[in-house]
XYZ file of C-alpha atoms in Angstrom:
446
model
C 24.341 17.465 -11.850
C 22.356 15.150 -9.479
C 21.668 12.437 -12.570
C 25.984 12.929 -13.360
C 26.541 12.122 -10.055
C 23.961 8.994 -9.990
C 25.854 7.572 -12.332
C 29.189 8.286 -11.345
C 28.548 6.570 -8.124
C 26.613 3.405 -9.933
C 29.635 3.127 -12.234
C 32.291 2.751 -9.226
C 30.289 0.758 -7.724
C 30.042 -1.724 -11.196
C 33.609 -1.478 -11.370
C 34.249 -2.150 -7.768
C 36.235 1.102 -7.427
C 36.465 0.811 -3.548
C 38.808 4.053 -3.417
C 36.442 6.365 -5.499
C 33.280 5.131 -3.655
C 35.022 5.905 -0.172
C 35.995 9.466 -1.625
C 32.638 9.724 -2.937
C 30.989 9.338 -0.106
C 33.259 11.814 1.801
C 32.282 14.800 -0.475
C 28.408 14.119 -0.214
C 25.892 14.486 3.118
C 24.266 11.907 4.452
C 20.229 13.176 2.659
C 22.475 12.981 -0.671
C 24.042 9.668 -0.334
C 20.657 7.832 0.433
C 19.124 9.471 -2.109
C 21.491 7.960 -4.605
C 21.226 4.919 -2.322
C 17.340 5.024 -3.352
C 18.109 4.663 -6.679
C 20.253 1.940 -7.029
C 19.152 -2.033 -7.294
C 19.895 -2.864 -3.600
C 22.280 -5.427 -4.772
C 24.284 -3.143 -5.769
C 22.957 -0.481 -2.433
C 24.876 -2.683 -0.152
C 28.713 -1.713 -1.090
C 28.599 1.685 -0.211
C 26.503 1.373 2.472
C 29.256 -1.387 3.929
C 31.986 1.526 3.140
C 30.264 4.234 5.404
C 32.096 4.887 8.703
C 29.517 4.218 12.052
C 29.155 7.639 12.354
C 27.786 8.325 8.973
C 26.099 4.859 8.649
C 23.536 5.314 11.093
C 22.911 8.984 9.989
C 22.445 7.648 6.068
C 20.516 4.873 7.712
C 18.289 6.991 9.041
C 17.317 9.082 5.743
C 16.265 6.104 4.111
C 12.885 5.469 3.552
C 11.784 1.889 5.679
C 11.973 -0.123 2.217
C 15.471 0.236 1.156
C 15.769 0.047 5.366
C 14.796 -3.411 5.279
C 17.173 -4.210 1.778
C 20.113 -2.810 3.418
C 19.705 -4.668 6.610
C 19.225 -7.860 4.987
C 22.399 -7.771 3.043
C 24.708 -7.230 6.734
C 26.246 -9.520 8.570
C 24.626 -10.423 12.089
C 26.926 -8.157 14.361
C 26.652 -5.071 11.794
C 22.940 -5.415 11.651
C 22.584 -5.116 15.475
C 25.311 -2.620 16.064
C 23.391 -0.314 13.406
C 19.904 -0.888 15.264
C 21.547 -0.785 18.565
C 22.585 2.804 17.724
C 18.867 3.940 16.227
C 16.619 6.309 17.823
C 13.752 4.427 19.772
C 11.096 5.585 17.631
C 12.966 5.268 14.141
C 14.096 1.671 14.976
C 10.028 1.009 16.152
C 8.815 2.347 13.160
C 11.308 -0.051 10.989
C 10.491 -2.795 12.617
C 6.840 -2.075 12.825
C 6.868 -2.287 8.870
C 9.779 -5.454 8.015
C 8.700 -8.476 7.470
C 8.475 -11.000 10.270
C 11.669 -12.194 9.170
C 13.751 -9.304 9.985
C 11.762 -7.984 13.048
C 12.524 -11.328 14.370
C 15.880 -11.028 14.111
C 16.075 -7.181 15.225
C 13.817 -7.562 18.030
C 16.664 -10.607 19.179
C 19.871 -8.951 19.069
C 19.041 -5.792 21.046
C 20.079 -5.142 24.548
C 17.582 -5.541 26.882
C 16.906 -1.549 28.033
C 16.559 -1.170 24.179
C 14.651 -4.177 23.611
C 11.832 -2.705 26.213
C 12.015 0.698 24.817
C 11.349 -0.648 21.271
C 8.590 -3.343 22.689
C 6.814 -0.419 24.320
C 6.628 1.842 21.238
C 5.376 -1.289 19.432
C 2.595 -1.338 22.253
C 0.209 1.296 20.742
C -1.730 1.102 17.349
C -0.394 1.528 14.209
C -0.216 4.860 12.891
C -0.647 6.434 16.184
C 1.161 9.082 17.824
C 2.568 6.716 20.412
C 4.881 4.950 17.625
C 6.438 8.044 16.182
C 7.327 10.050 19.498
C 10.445 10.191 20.899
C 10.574 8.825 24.844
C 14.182 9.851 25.133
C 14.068 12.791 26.706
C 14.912 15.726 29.712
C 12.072 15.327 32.286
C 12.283 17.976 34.730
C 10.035 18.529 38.088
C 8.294 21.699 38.095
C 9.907 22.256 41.881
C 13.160 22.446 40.376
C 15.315 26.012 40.494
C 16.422 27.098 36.940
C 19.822 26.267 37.796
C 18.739 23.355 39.263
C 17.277 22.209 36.039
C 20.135 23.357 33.624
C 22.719 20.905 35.969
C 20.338 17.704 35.070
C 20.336 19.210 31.097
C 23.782 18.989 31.028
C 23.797 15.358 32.965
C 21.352 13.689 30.482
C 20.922 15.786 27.455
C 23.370 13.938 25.575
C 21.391 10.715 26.268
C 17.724 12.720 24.606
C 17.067 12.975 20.983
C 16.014 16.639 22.099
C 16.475 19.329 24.629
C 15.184 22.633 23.472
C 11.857 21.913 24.289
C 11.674 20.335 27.884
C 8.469 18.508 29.433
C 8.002 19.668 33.367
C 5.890 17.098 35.456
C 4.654 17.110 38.707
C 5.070 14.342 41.629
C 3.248 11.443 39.730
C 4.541 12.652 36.573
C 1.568 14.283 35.182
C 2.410 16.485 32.630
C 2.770 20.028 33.923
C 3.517 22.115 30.776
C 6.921 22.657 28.548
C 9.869 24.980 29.458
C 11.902 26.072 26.748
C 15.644 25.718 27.363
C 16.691 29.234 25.829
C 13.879 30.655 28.746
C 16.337 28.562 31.442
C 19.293 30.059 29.882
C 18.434 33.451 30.415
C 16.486 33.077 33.568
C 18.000 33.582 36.845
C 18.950 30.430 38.802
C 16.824 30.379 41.265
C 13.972 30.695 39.491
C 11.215 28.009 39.858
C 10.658 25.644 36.759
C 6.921 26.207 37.690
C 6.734 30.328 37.546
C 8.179 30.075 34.054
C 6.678 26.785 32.747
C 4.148 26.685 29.770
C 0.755 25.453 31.317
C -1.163 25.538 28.037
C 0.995 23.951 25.937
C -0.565 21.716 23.450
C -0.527 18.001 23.926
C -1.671 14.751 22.729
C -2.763 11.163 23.644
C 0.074 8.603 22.830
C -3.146 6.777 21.024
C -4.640 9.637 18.544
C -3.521 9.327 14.927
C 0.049 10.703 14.276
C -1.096 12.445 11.256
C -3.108 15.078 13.411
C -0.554 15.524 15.925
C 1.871 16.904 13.180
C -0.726 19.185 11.397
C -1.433 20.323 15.274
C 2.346 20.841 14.940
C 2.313 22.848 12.173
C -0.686 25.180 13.438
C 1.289 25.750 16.732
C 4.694 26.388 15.178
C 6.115 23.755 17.711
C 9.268 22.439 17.790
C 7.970 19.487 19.921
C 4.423 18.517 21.251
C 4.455 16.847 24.675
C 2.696 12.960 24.544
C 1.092 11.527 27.098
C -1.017 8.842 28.697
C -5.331 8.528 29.190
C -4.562 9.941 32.846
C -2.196 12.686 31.776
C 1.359 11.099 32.891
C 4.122 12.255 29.970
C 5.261 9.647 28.307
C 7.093 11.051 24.967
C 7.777 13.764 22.705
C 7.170 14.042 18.865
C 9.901 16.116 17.388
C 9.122 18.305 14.708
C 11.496 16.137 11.709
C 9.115 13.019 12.588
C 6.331 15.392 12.134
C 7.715 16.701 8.645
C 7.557 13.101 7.464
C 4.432 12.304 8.314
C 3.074 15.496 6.872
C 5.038 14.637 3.478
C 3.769 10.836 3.792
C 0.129 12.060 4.282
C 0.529 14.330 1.296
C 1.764 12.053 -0.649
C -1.232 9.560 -0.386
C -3.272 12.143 -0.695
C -2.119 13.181 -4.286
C -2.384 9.558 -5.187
C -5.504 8.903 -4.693
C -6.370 11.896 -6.055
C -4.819 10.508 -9.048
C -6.783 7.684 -9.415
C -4.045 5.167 -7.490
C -2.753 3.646 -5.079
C 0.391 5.053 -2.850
C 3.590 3.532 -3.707
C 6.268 3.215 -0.592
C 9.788 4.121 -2.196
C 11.935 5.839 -4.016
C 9.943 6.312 -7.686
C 13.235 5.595 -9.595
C 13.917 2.179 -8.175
C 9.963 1.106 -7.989
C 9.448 -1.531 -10.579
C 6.935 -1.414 -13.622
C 4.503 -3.848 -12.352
C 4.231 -2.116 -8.861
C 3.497 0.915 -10.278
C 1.106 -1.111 -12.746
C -0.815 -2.747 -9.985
C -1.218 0.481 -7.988
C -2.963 1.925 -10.413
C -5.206 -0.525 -12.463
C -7.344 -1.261 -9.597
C -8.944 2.333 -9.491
C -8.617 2.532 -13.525
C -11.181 -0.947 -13.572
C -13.435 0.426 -11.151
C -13.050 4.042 -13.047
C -13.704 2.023 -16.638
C -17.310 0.177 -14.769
C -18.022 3.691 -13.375
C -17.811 5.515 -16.735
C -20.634 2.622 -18.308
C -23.362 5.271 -16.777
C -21.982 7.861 -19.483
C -23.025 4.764 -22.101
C -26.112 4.323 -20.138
C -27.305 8.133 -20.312
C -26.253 8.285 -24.373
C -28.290 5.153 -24.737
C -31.428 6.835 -23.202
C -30.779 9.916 -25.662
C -30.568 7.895 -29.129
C -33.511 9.315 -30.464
C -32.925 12.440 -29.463
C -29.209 12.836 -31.491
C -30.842 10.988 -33.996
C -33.385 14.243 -34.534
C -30.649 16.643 -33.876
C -27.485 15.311 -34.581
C -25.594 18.469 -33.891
C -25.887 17.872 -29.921
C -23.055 15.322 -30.181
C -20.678 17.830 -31.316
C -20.708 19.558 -27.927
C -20.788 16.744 -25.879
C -16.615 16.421 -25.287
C -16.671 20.397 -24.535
C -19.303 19.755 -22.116
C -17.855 17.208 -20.646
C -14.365 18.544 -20.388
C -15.604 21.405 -18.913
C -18.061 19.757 -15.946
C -15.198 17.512 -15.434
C -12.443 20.278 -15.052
C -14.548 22.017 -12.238
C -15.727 19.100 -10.529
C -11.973 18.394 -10.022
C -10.837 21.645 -8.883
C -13.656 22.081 -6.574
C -12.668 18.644 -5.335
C -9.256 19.146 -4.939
C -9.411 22.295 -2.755
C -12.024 20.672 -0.680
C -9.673 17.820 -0.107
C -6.411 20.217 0.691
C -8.568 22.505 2.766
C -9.779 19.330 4.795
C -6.075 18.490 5.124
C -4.864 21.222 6.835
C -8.366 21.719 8.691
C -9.376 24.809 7.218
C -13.472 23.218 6.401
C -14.513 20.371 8.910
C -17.346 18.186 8.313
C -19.975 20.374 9.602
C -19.407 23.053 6.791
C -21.270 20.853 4.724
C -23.825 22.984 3.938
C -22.174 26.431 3.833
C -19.106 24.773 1.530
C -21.797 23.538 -0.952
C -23.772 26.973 -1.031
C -20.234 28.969 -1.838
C -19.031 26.583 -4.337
C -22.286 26.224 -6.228
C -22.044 30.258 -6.578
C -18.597 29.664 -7.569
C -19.654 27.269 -9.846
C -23.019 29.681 -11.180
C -20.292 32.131 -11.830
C -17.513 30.268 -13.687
C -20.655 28.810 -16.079
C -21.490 32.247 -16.506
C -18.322 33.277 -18.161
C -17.977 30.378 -19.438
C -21.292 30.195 -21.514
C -20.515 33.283 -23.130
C -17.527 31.509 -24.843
C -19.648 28.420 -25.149
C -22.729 30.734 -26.778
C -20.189 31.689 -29.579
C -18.488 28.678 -30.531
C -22.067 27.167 -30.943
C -22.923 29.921 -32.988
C -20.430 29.836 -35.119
C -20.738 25.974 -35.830
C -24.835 25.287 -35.786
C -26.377 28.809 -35.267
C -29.578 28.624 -33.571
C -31.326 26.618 -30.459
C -28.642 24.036 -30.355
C -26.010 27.269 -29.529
C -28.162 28.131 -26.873
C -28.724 25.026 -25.060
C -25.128 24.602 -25.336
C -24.547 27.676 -23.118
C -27.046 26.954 -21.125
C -26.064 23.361 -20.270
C -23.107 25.038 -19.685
C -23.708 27.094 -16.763
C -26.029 24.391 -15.186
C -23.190 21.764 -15.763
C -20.806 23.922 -14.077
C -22.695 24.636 -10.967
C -23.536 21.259 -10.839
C -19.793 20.105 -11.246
C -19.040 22.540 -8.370
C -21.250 21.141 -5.887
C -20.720 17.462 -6.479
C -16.794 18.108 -6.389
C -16.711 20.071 -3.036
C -19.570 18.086 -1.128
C -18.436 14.248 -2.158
C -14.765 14.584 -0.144
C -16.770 15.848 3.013
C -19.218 13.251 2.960
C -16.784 10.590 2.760
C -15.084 12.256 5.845
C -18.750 11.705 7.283
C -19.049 7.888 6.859
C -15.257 7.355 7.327
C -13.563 7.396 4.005
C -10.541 9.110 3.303
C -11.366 12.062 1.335
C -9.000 11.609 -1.418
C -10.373 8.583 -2.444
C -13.379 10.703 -3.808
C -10.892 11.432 -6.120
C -10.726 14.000 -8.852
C -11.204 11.152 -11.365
C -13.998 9.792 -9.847
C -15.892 13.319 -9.432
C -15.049 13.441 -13.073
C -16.565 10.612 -14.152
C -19.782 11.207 -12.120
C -20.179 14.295 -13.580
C -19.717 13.148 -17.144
C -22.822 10.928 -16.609
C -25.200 13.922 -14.881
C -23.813 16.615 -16.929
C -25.350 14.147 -20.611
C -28.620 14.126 -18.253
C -28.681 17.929 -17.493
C -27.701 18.334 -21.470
C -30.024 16.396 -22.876
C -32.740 17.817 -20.954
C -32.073 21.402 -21.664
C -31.967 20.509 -25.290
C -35.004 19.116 -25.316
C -36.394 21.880 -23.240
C -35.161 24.765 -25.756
C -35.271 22.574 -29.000
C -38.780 21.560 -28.083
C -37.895 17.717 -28.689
């Protein structure tokens, strides 16, 4: 249905059916038109986009992902480009502008009125990828002296003017953060109640300058709707709402599984990314993946004489392989998600490495006992048994490299997923041959 509907739209739009495209977009939310909006050639973008009423525009807008962002805005006119960024949320419209070329921040950054103009510059103040340039500062700020009824009155005042009011920061006289009052606890609470007999001291909070990324996973561990921002000495300065935490969660994700792919992340929608993009985020890590797999050359070169006595240890060396490889990369990839979502922290080092290595003793285990017959069946003898014996070392082996590499590169500063489950592969390819080899010789007495 969703590919029918592509193409529905991208033929209307080829025929310049202006009628269709407007009813088209009336039967479809806003997520589902910029989806389709993703996938079109952003020549061709632009005409619906231009047929959206302002309502709808901004909210479409704002579902697109900051590439097709910058496409749509450079095909408007000057006075619908600033009307449309005019109307963003502070932090959205920061973000964008953050990440467009010079060319377009120039221009956004001059045609906004001067209360939004300081809002945005002030976002754009704090580092990149920090919580400071996702949070919200449009919000309800209520003194914790304040009588619940009190407090609902100013709700009503300026809640239309804050991207969100269920979750409401309290501060005291110099507008240190005092904790968070939910507004269903004001609407039930009696009117002259204090804000600060029913305000959330222990709330969690965060430092407009930590990285975003945390902040949302702290998100997600809390079950918050909103987590309260604020300065080095305390003063609130901003909310992040729980749909800018979602995206940040997704973006981090999303990295994550590409460079545990062996590539590089690609911003935008996959459909309308072009060949050589895609191309040139991943050859990189395949050349440095091709020079990394020479060892496995290296380690057979060592070993000529000893396949040239028994040529039957080459038969096994693709299962053995495989099958180092294949735990290596699970062991990594746990590791990696675990890290993620801060279930193992650095320091588990040593206790992650014992468990997986018995993990890995045990899955050899099995796993030799299949090896021990296949051998047997094809070359019956020693070679059989240093097969399933390399087998269970391998896989232990495999284990521990795969769940200790990620949480070393934490240690030094690396992003974890770039000890990627191709690149654990690969190293264990070359040290499984060595293990392999030497167990051969060990049992075959060569």
């Amino acid at each position: 249905m969703a590919d029918e509907e592509h193409a529905e739209l991208t033929r209307l739009v080829e025929q310049n059916d202006l009628t269709d495209i407007r009813l088209w977009l009336a039967e479809h939310p806003p997520y589902e038109i910029a989806d389709e909006l993703e996938r079109m050639d952003s020549r061709l973008a632009i005409v619906p986009f231009r047929l959206l009423d302002k309502d709808r525009e901004l909210e479409v807008f704002e579902e697109l992902d900051p590439v097709h962002q910058h496409e749509i805005l450079l095909g408007l006119r000057d006075s619908a480009f600033h009307e449309l960024l005019e109307e963003m949320d502070p932090d959205d419209r920061a973000r964008l502008i953050g990440e467009a070329p010079a060319k377009i921040a120039t221009r956004a950054l001059a045609g906004l009125s001067p209360a939004e103009r300081k809002m945005t510059a002030a976002l754009l103040g704090y580092p990149e990828e920090s919580v400071g340039r996702y949070m919200t500062p449009q919000t309800v700020i209520l003194h914790r002296d304040l009588t619940v009824g009190r407090a609902l009155e100013v709700v009503r005042a300026k809640g239309s003017q804050a991207e969100i009011v269920y979750t409401l920061p309290v501060v005291d006289d110099g507008r240190r953060l005092a904790g968070t009052v939910e507004l269903s606890d004001l609407v039930i609470s009696d009117d002259e109640t204090l804000l600060k007999d029913i305000v959330d001291v222990l709330v969690a909070r965060v430092q407009a300058t930590e990285p975003a990324e945390g902040a949302a996973r702290l998100m997600q561990d809390a079950n918050l709707v909103a987590l309260p921002v604020v300065d080095s000495e305390e003063r609130f300065v901003g909310l992040l709402t729980f749909d800018d935490a979602l995206e940040l969660i997704e973006a981090a994700d999303s990295e994550d599984i590409a460079r545990q792919s062996a590539a590089s992340p690609v911003a935008g929608h996959y459909v309308a990314v072009t060949v050589p993009r895609l191309a040139r985020a991943r050859v990189l890590w395949l050349f440095l993946l091709i020079i990394a797999s020479t060892l496995t050359v290296t380690v057979l070169q060592g070993f000529e004489a000893t396949l040239e006595e028994v040529t039957a240890l080459a038969l096994f060396i693709p299962m053995l392989m495989g099958t180092g490889g294949n735990v290596g990369s699970q062991s990594a990839t746990a590791i990696v998600r675990a890290l993620a979502i801060g279930e193992v922290r650095v320091r588990d080092l040593p206790k992650v490495a014992w468990k997986e290595c018995r993990v890995g003793f045990m899955l050899g285990c099995i796993l030799a006992a299949i090896a021990l017959l296949i051998g047997w069946v094809v070359v019956p003898g020693g070679v059989s048994i240093a097969v399933a014996g390399s087998v269970i070392a391998i896989c232990t082996w495999a284990a521990v490299i795969g769940s200790t590499m990620p949480l070393l590169a934490r240690r030094v500063g690396v992003d974890p997923a770039v000890v990627s489950a191709p690149m654990v592969t690969t190293l264990v390819d070359a040290t499984g041959l060595l293990i392999y080899f030497a167990i051969a010789q060990a049992v075959l007495g060569i």
